[in-house]
């Protein structure tokens, strides 16, 4: 199947990144969210990120203008029914994702491919609630989307080869690299990364180190580009907790128990960068550790 138009559901940090790279690669993009504010903010962020790519001579001003011209926004989810490929990138909650696919179904073209950018939730289970489990799969970008090279492609139990190949072609057209993962909780990246982040929170919780010493240790001692707590704030602590809960429930092993301190930060609404406060406080000029 030849994909030309792409619908993106959710205009948060992942949704705007996905719209950005798709438009730059020549796809027509229709982006939707539940609020106009989120759509306006996403357009502003894409503008800023594209501008930076122009000033660093990665793309031309013409590339940027063309890309922005290919991105449309709508508050009506059902408008995405006419696209060839839908990538759902809404909040990491199964009920939210299920409701989105249920609302979309009656409006879809028969051959539209449905995908989710979920970090951890079962592709097979999401697919089983739709009318096209064979045309459903996981399309998992990494954050920040314009920078990270990898896309995990996850087949559900029923995903057919044509659907997988069509998504693989899109990844190729983006100039990114696909890694194929089986449909188990957290797939590959988050099965490995998220327990490391959760362990860093335990290290903080047990007083082994403070925020600064833990991040410094992993940056300078293991050459990670960001410390684990800085990375957790970057991903979003609500997303980190949701992923740990999926690993814990889905694999039924206590080694995936979310750290109570992570739960406490989420309960406080301290979700990291996106809310201005997490393991660091971002409201001033430079991030200040909160512990
Ligand atoms: C949770 C999941 O389901 C899966 C996941 O995504 S897990 C998270 C995976 N992501 C990571 O692990 C990210 C780890 N961090 C990094 O790799 C780096 O810190 C980083 C790439 C984010 C920033 O790198 P840096 O060297 O500190 O900063 P900087 O030099 O300013 O930026 C490097 C490039 O990224 C770009 N960039 C940085 N942040 C960006 C953002 N949020 N959006 C778009 N572009 C961004 C910069 O413009 C710069 O581009 P050029 O190379 O074209 O000049
Ligand atoms: N953050 C990361 O590093 C990564 C995240 N992911 C996955 O991508 C998805 C999105 O994450 P991320 O972008 O970080 O999250 P964000 O919180 O930044 O964005 C989610 C967006 O979805 C919106 N939304 C919620 N419900 C609906 C709905 N019913 N219809 C349309 N939009 C909706 C939210 O609106 P509102 O705020 O109003 O609720 C918000 O704007 C998640 O599944 C996450 O696991 C994948 C890779 C990396």
Short mmCIF file of C-alpha atoms and ligand atoms in Angstrom, two decimals:
data_model
loop_
_atom_site.label_atom_id
_atom_site.label_comp_id
_atom_site.label_asym_id
_atom_site.label_seq_id
_atom_site.Cartn_x
_atom_site.Cartn_y
_atom_site.Cartn_z
CA UNK A 1 0.00 0.00 0.00
CA UNK A 2 1.28 3.46 -0.88
CA UNK A 3 1.00 5.83 2.08
CA UNK A 4 0.66 9.54 1.32
CA UNK A 5 -1.44 11.01 4.12
CA UNK A 6 -0.85 10.52 7.82
CA UNK A 7 -3.16 11.25 10.74
CA UNK A 8 -1.56 11.89 14.12
CA UNK A 9 -3.69 11.71 17.28
CA UNK A 10 -2.33 13.67 20.25
CA UNK A 11 -0.27 16.84 19.81
CA UNK A 12 1.98 16.44 22.85
CA UNK A 13 5.76 16.08 22.69
CA UNK A 14 5.59 12.88 20.64
CA UNK A 15 2.70 13.91 18.37
CA UNK A 16 4.35 17.18 17.35
CA UNK A 17 7.66 15.42 16.72
CA UNK A 18 5.97 12.78 14.57
CA UNK A 19 4.08 15.43 12.56
CA UNK A 20 7.35 17.36 12.11
CA UNK A 21 9.38 14.46 10.67
CA UNK A 22 6.51 13.14 8.53
CA UNK A 23 5.89 16.55 6.94
CA UNK A 24 9.60 17.06 6.32
CA UNK A 25 9.70 13.70 4.53
CA UNK A 26 6.90 14.83 2.20
CA UNK A 27 3.78 13.29 3.79
CA UNK A 28 0.55 15.27 4.17
CA UNK A 29 -0.18 15.34 7.91
CA UNK A 30 -3.41 15.93 9.81
CA UNK A 31 -2.86 16.44 13.54
CA UNK A 32 -5.63 16.28 16.14
CA UNK A 33 -5.90 16.78 19.90
CA UNK A 34 -8.68 17.41 22.41
CA UNK A 35 -7.83 21.11 22.84
CA UNK A 36 -7.07 23.97 20.46
CA UNK A 37 -4.40 25.15 22.92
CA UNK A 38 -2.52 21.86 22.49
CA UNK A 39 -2.71 22.17 18.68
CA UNK A 40 -1.51 25.80 18.77
CA UNK A 41 1.35 24.89 21.12
CA UNK A 42 2.36 21.99 18.85
CA UNK A 43 2.47 24.25 15.76
CA UNK A 44 4.63 26.72 17.68
CA UNK A 45 7.06 23.99 18.82
CA UNK A 46 7.32 22.53 15.29
CA UNK A 47 7.99 26.02 13.94
CA UNK A 48 10.76 26.54 16.52
CA UNK A 49 12.37 23.12 15.93
CA UNK A 50 12.28 23.52 12.14
CA UNK A 51 13.69 27.04 12.48
CA UNK A 52 16.60 25.61 14.48
CA UNK A 53 17.24 23.04 11.76
CA UNK A 54 17.33 25.88 9.19
CA UNK A 55 19.72 27.97 11.26
CA UNK A 56 22.02 24.94 11.66
CA UNK A 57 21.81 24.40 7.87
CA UNK A 58 20.31 20.91 8.22
CA UNK A 59 17.37 21.94 6.01
CA UNK A 60 16.61 24.95 3.79
CA UNK A 61 14.02 27.66 4.45
CA UNK A 62 12.07 26.19 1.50
CA UNK A 63 12.06 22.73 3.15
CA UNK A 64 10.70 24.30 6.33
CA UNK A 65 7.97 26.27 4.56
CA UNK A 66 6.94 23.21 2.52
CA UNK A 67 6.81 21.04 5.65
CA UNK A 68 4.68 23.53 7.56
CA UNK A 69 2.40 23.78 4.50
CA UNK A 70 1.80 20.02 4.66
CA UNK A 71 0.57 20.04 8.28
CA UNK A 72 -3.12 20.59 8.95
CA UNK A 73 -4.78 20.58 12.38
CA UNK A 74 -8.31 19.66 13.43
CA UNK A 75 -10.25 19.20 16.66
CA UNK A 76 -12.41 16.56 14.96
CA UNK A 77 -10.83 13.14 15.36
CA UNK A 78 -13.16 11.77 12.68
CA UNK A 79 -11.45 14.00 10.04
CA UNK A 80 -8.54 11.53 10.23
CA UNK A 81 -10.74 8.85 8.70
CA UNK A 82 -9.58 9.86 5.22
CA UNK A 83 -5.87 9.35 5.90
CA UNK A 84 -3.84 6.29 4.78
CA UNK A 85 -2.04 5.74 8.09
CA UNK A 86 -3.09 6.79 11.59
CA UNK A 87 -0.47 7.08 14.34
CA UNK A 88 -2.06 7.39 17.76
CA UNK A 89 0.19 9.32 20.17
CA UNK A 90 -2.20 10.28 22.96
CA UNK A 91 -1.66 9.81 26.69
CA UNK A 92 -0.26 6.40 27.80
CA UNK A 93 -3.57 5.04 29.13
CA UNK A 94 -5.23 2.03 27.54
CA UNK A 95 -8.79 3.32 28.01
CA UNK A 96 -7.87 6.60 26.26
CA UNK A 97 -6.34 4.75 23.32
CA UNK A 98 -9.24 2.29 23.03
CA UNK A 99 -11.77 5.13 23.00
CA UNK A 100 -9.84 6.91 20.23
CA UNK A 101 -9.82 3.82 17.98
CA UNK A 102 -13.48 3.08 18.72
CA UNK A 103 -14.49 6.64 17.75
CA UNK A 104 -12.39 6.51 14.59
CA UNK A 105 -13.53 3.13 13.26
CA UNK A 106 -16.82 4.11 11.57
CA UNK A 107 -15.06 6.90 9.65
CA UNK A 108 -12.03 5.01 8.32
CA UNK A 109 -11.32 4.00 4.72
CA UNK A 110 -11.29 0.20 4.46
CA UNK A 111 -7.53 0.07 3.87
CA UNK A 112 -6.37 2.65 6.43
CA UNK A 113 -3.57 1.28 8.61
CA UNK A 114 -3.93 1.92 12.35
CA UNK A 115 -0.87 2.22 14.58
CA UNK A 116 -0.06 3.26 18.11
CA UNK A 117 3.05 5.03 19.39
CA UNK A 118 2.44 3.39 22.78
CA UNK A 119 5.53 2.87 24.93
CA UNK A 120 4.36 -0.38 26.45
CA UNK A 121 0.69 -1.34 25.98
CA UNK A 122 -0.24 -4.60 24.21
CA UNK A 123 -0.62 -4.04 20.47
CA UNK A 124 -2.58 -7.30 20.17
CA UNK A 125 -5.11 -6.16 22.79
CA UNK A 126 -5.52 -2.69 21.22
CA UNK A 127 -5.89 -4.31 17.78
CA UNK A 128 -8.48 -6.81 18.97
CA UNK A 129 -10.88 -3.98 19.77
CA UNK A 130 -10.82 -2.75 16.15
CA UNK A 131 -12.34 -4.09 12.93
CA UNK A 132 -8.85 -4.59 11.37
CA UNK A 133 -6.37 -6.37 13.67
CA UNK A 134 -4.40 -7.43 10.57
CA UNK A 135 -3.92 -3.75 9.67
CA UNK A 136 -2.87 -2.69 13.16
CA UNK A 137 0.64 -2.45 14.65
CA UNK A 138 2.97 -0.57 16.98
CA UNK A 139 4.90 2.38 15.49
CA UNK A 140 7.13 3.49 18.37
CA UNK A 141 9.23 6.62 17.94
CA UNK A 142 11.85 7.76 20.45
CA UNK A 143 11.97 11.18 22.09
CA UNK A 144 13.01 13.73 20.75
CA UNK A 145 11.57 12.43 17.48
CA UNK A 146 13.47 14.76 15.10
CA UNK A 147 16.78 13.63 16.62
CA UNK A 148 16.47 9.95 17.57
CA UNK A 149 17.32 7.45 14.86
CA UNK A 150 15.29 4.45 16.03
CA UNK A 151 11.68 3.44 15.43
CA UNK A 152 10.48 0.19 17.02
CA UNK A 153 7.99 -1.65 14.82
CA UNK A 154 5.79 -4.06 16.74
CA UNK A 155 3.59 -6.68 15.14
CA UNK A 156 0.45 -7.75 16.97
CA UNK A 157 -0.45 -11.42 16.73
CA UNK A 158 -2.63 -10.73 13.66
CA UNK A 159 -0.59 -8.04 11.86
CA UNK A 160 -0.15 -8.98 8.19
CA UNK A 161 3.06 -8.66 6.16
CA UNK A 162 1.64 -5.97 3.86
CA UNK A 163 0.95 -3.71 6.85
CA UNK A 164 4.41 -4.30 8.35
CA UNK A 165 6.11 -3.62 5.01
CA UNK A 166 4.11 -0.42 4.45
CA UNK A 167 5.19 0.91 7.87
CA UNK A 168 8.79 -0.16 7.28
CA UNK A 169 8.78 1.83 4.03
CA UNK A 170 7.62 4.92 5.91
CA UNK A 171 10.48 4.50 8.42
CA UNK A 172 12.92 4.19 5.50
CA UNK A 173 11.50 7.34 3.90
CA UNK A 174 12.10 9.21 7.14
CA UNK A 175 15.76 8.19 7.00
CA UNK A 176 15.32 6.42 10.33
CA UNK A 177 16.16 2.84 11.33
CA UNK A 178 13.54 0.28 12.29
CA UNK A 179 13.99 -2.39 14.97
CA UNK A 180 11.43 -5.16 14.95
CA UNK A 181 10.07 -6.11 18.38
CA UNK A 182 7.67 -8.79 19.52
CA UNK A 183 4.52 -7.72 21.30
CA UNK A 184 5.43 -8.11 24.99
CA UNK A 185 5.10 -5.40 27.67
CA UNK A 186 7.49 -2.49 27.00
CA UNK A 187 8.77 -4.12 23.78
CA UNK A 188 12.60 -3.76 23.66
CA UNK A 189 13.62 -0.20 24.55
CA UNK A 190 11.34 0.30 27.54
CA UNK A 191 11.78 -3.26 28.83
CA UNK A 192 15.42 -2.32 29.35
CA UNK A 193 15.39 1.48 29.84
CA UNK A 194 12.46 1.90 32.22
CA UNK A 195 13.65 -0.53 34.94
CA UNK A 196 16.96 1.40 34.88
CA UNK A 197 15.08 4.69 35.41
CA UNK A 198 12.90 3.09 38.12
CA UNK A 199 16.06 1.80 39.84
CA UNK A 200 17.50 5.32 39.77
CA UNK A 201 14.36 6.52 41.59
CA UNK A 202 14.81 3.72 44.18
CA UNK A 203 18.42 4.85 44.58
CA UNK A 204 17.10 8.33 45.36
CA UNK A 205 14.28 6.99 47.59
CA UNK A 206 16.73 4.93 49.67
CA UNK A 207 19.12 7.86 50.04
CA UNK A 208 22.00 6.20 48.21
CA UNK A 209 22.46 9.44 46.28
CA UNK A 210 20.69 12.72 45.62
CA UNK A 211 19.29 13.86 42.27
CA UNK A 212 22.51 15.53 41.21
CA UNK A 213 24.89 12.73 42.27
CA UNK A 214 22.74 10.02 40.65
CA UNK A 215 22.54 11.87 37.32
CA UNK A 216 26.22 12.82 37.41
CA UNK A 217 27.17 9.21 38.12
CA UNK A 218 25.40 7.87 35.06
CA UNK A 219 26.47 10.75 32.78
CA UNK A 220 30.14 10.79 33.74
CA UNK A 221 30.47 7.18 34.88
CA UNK A 222 28.52 5.41 32.15
CA UNK A 223 28.58 8.06 29.39
CA UNK A 224 24.80 8.41 29.16
CA UNK A 225 23.83 11.68 27.40
CA UNK A 226 21.33 12.46 30.18
CA UNK A 227 21.18 11.22 33.76
CA UNK A 228 18.31 8.80 34.46
CA UNK A 229 16.31 11.31 36.54
CA UNK A 230 16.83 14.08 33.97
CA UNK A 231 15.69 11.59 31.31
CA UNK A 232 12.64 10.61 33.37
CA UNK A 233 11.67 14.30 33.59
CA UNK A 234 12.20 14.59 29.83
CA UNK A 235 10.00 11.56 29.06
CA UNK A 236 7.32 12.59 31.59
CA UNK A 237 6.94 10.95 35.02
CA UNK A 238 3.31 9.99 34.28
CA UNK A 239 4.50 8.10 31.20
CA UNK A 240 7.34 6.43 33.17
CA UNK A 241 4.91 5.30 35.87
CA UNK A 242 2.38 4.06 33.30
CA UNK A 243 5.11 1.99 31.59
CA UNK A 244 6.29 0.50 34.92
CA UNK A 245 2.69 -0.45 35.75
CA UNK A 246 2.31 -2.19 32.38
CA UNK A 247 5.60 -4.11 32.96
CA UNK A 248 4.57 -5.02 36.53
CA UNK A 249 1.05 -6.14 35.59
CA UNK A 250 1.98 -7.76 32.28
CA UNK A 251 5.06 -9.68 33.41
CA UNK A 252 3.83 -10.35 36.96
CA UNK A 253 7.30 -10.01 38.47
CA UNK A 254 8.04 -7.87 41.56
CA UNK A 255 11.29 -6.68 39.97
CA UNK A 256 9.14 -4.24 37.96
CA UNK A 257 7.44 -2.71 41.06
CA UNK A 258 7.20 1.06 40.46
CA UNK A 259 9.11 3.01 43.09
CA UNK A 260 6.67 4.65 45.58
CA UNK A 261 8.60 7.91 45.15
CA UNK A 262 7.82 7.91 41.43
CA UNK A 263 4.14 7.43 42.29
CA UNK A 264 4.34 10.30 44.78
CA UNK A 265 5.78 12.72 42.20
CA UNK A 266 3.00 11.80 39.75
CA UNK A 267 0.33 12.19 42.44
CA UNK A 268 1.71 15.67 43.15
CA UNK A 269 1.34 16.57 39.47
CA UNK A 270 5.13 16.97 39.24
CA UNK A 271 5.39 15.25 35.88
CA UNK A 272 8.76 16.62 34.79
CA UNK A 273 9.57 19.19 32.15
CA UNK A 274 6.07 19.35 30.74
CA UNK A 275 4.61 20.64 34.04
CA UNK A 276 7.67 22.70 35.06
CA UNK A 277 8.65 20.42 37.96
CA UNK A 278 9.75 16.82 38.51
CA UNK A 279 13.07 15.59 39.85
CA UNK A 280 14.22 19.07 38.85
CA UNK A 281 12.40 22.39 39.09
CA UNK A 282 12.47 24.05 35.65
CA UNK A 283 10.70 27.26 36.55
CA UNK A 284 13.87 29.34 36.92
CA UNK A 285 16.75 29.96 34.51
CA UNK A 286 18.51 26.66 35.27
CA UNK A 287 17.02 23.36 36.51
CA UNK A 288 17.28 22.96 40.31
CA UNK A 289 17.11 19.46 41.89
CA UNK A 290 14.01 18.93 44.05
CA UNK A 291 15.88 16.44 46.33
C1 LIG B 1 9.72 6.49 26.71
C2 LIG B 1 9.71 5.82 25.40
O1 LIG B 1 8.69 5.19 25.05
C3 LIG B 1 10.88 5.73 24.52
C4 LIG B 1 11.86 6.87 24.55
O2 LIG B 1 11.77 7.80 23.81
S1 LIG B 1 13.01 6.75 25.73
C5 LIG B 1 13.93 8.23 25.56
C6 LIG B 1 14.95 8.12 24.47
N1 LIG B 1 15.70 9.36 24.40
C7 LIG B 1 16.87 9.52 25.01
O3 LIG B 1 17.37 8.62 25.66
C8 LIG B 1 17.45 10.87 24.87
C9 LIG B 1 18.72 11.01 25.64
N2 LIG B 1 19.30 12.36 25.43
C10 LIG B 1 20.00 12.65 24.31
O4 LIG B 1 20.23 11.84 23.44
C11 LIG B 1 20.51 14.07 24.22
O5 LIG B 1 20.55 14.62 25.51
C12 LIG B 1 19.61 14.98 23.29
C13 LIG B 1 19.73 14.48 21.85
C14 LIG B 1 18.16 15.02 23.72
C15 LIG B 1 20.13 16.41 23.37
O6 LIG B 1 21.50 16.38 23.03
P1 LIG B 1 22.54 17.48 23.54
O7 LIG B 1 23.81 17.22 22.86
O8 LIG B 1 22.49 17.56 25.01
O9 LIG B 1 21.87 18.83 23.15
P2 LIG B 1 21.99 19.69 21.84
O10 LIG B 1 23.40 19.79 21.32
O11 LIG B 1 21.32 20.95 22.25
O12 LIG B 1 21.07 18.91 20.83
C16 LIG B 1 21.54 17.95 19.91
C17 LIG B 1 20.62 18.01 18.72
O13 LIG B 1 19.29 17.67 19.11
C18 LIG B 1 18.37 18.72 18.80
N3 LIG B 1 17.34 18.72 19.86
C19 LIG B 1 17.57 18.72 21.19
N4 LIG B 1 16.41 18.64 21.86
C20 LIG B 1 15.42 18.61 20.93
C21 LIG B 1 14.01 18.54 21.00
N5 LIG B 1 13.37 18.44 22.17
N6 LIG B 1 13.31 18.52 19.84
C22 LIG B 1 13.95 18.59 18.66
N7 LIG B 1 15.29 18.66 18.53
C23 LIG B 1 16.02 18.67 19.65
C24 LIG B 1 19.22 19.96 18.77
O14 LIG B 1 18.66 20.94 17.94
C25 LIG B 1 20.52 19.43 18.17
O15 LIG B 1 20.35 19.32 16.76
P3 LIG B 1 21.61 19.42 15.74
O16 LIG B 1 22.48 18.24 16.02
O17 LIG B 1 20.92 19.34 14.41
O18 LIG B 1 22.27 20.70 15.97
N1 LIG B 2 7.41 10.94 26.26
C1 LIG B 2 8.19 10.07 25.65
O1 LIG B 2 9.42 10.13 25.80
C2 LIG B 2 7.62 9.03 24.78
C3 LIG B 2 6.25 8.76 24.78
N2 LIG B 2 5.75 7.80 23.97
C4 LIG B 2 4.32 7.51 23.96
O2 LIG B 2 3.68 8.47 23.14
C5 LIG B 2 2.37 8.75 23.62
C6 LIG B 2 2.26 10.24 23.89
O3 LIG B 2 3.24 10.62 24.85
P1 LIG B 2 3.68 12.14 25.03
O4 LIG B 2 3.60 12.85 23.73
O5 LIG B 2 4.93 12.12 25.80
O6 LIG B 2 2.51 12.65 25.99
P2 LIG B 2 2.00 14.15 26.23
O7 LIG B 2 1.37 14.16 27.58
O8 LIG B 2 3.08 15.13 25.91
O9 LIG B 2 0.90 14.31 25.07
C7 LIG B 2 -0.26 13.57 24.99
C8 LIG B 2 -1.27 14.41 24.27
O10 LIG B 2 -2.42 13.61 23.96
C9 LIG B 2 -3.56 14.39 24.28
N3 LIG B 2 -4.74 13.55 24.43
C10 LIG B 2 -5.22 12.94 25.54
N4 LIG B 2 -6.35 12.27 25.23
C11 LIG B 2 -6.60 12.49 23.91
C12 LIG B 2 -7.63 12.11 23.03
N5 LIG B 2 -8.66 11.36 23.44
N6 LIG B 2 -7.58 12.51 21.73
C13 LIG B 2 -6.54 13.27 21.31
N7 LIG B 2 -5.54 13.69 22.11
C14 LIG B 2 -5.56 13.29 23.39
C15 LIG B 2 -3.16 15.11 25.55
O11 LIG B 2 -4.04 16.15 25.85
P3 LIG B 2 -4.25 16.59 27.42
O12 LIG B 2 -2.90 17.02 27.88
O13 LIG B 2 -5.26 17.66 27.31
O14 LIG B 2 -4.74 15.34 28.13
C16 LIG B 2 -1.77 15.59 25.15
O15 LIG B 2 -1.82 16.77 24.38
C17 LIG B 2 2.19 7.86 24.86
O16 LIG B 2 1.58 6.68 24.48
C18 LIG B 2 3.63 7.62 25.31
O17 LIG B 2 3.78 6.44 26.05
C19 LIG B 2 6.53 7.09 23.10
C20 LIG B 2 7.87 7.33 23.02
C21 LIG B 2 8.53 8.30 23.91
#
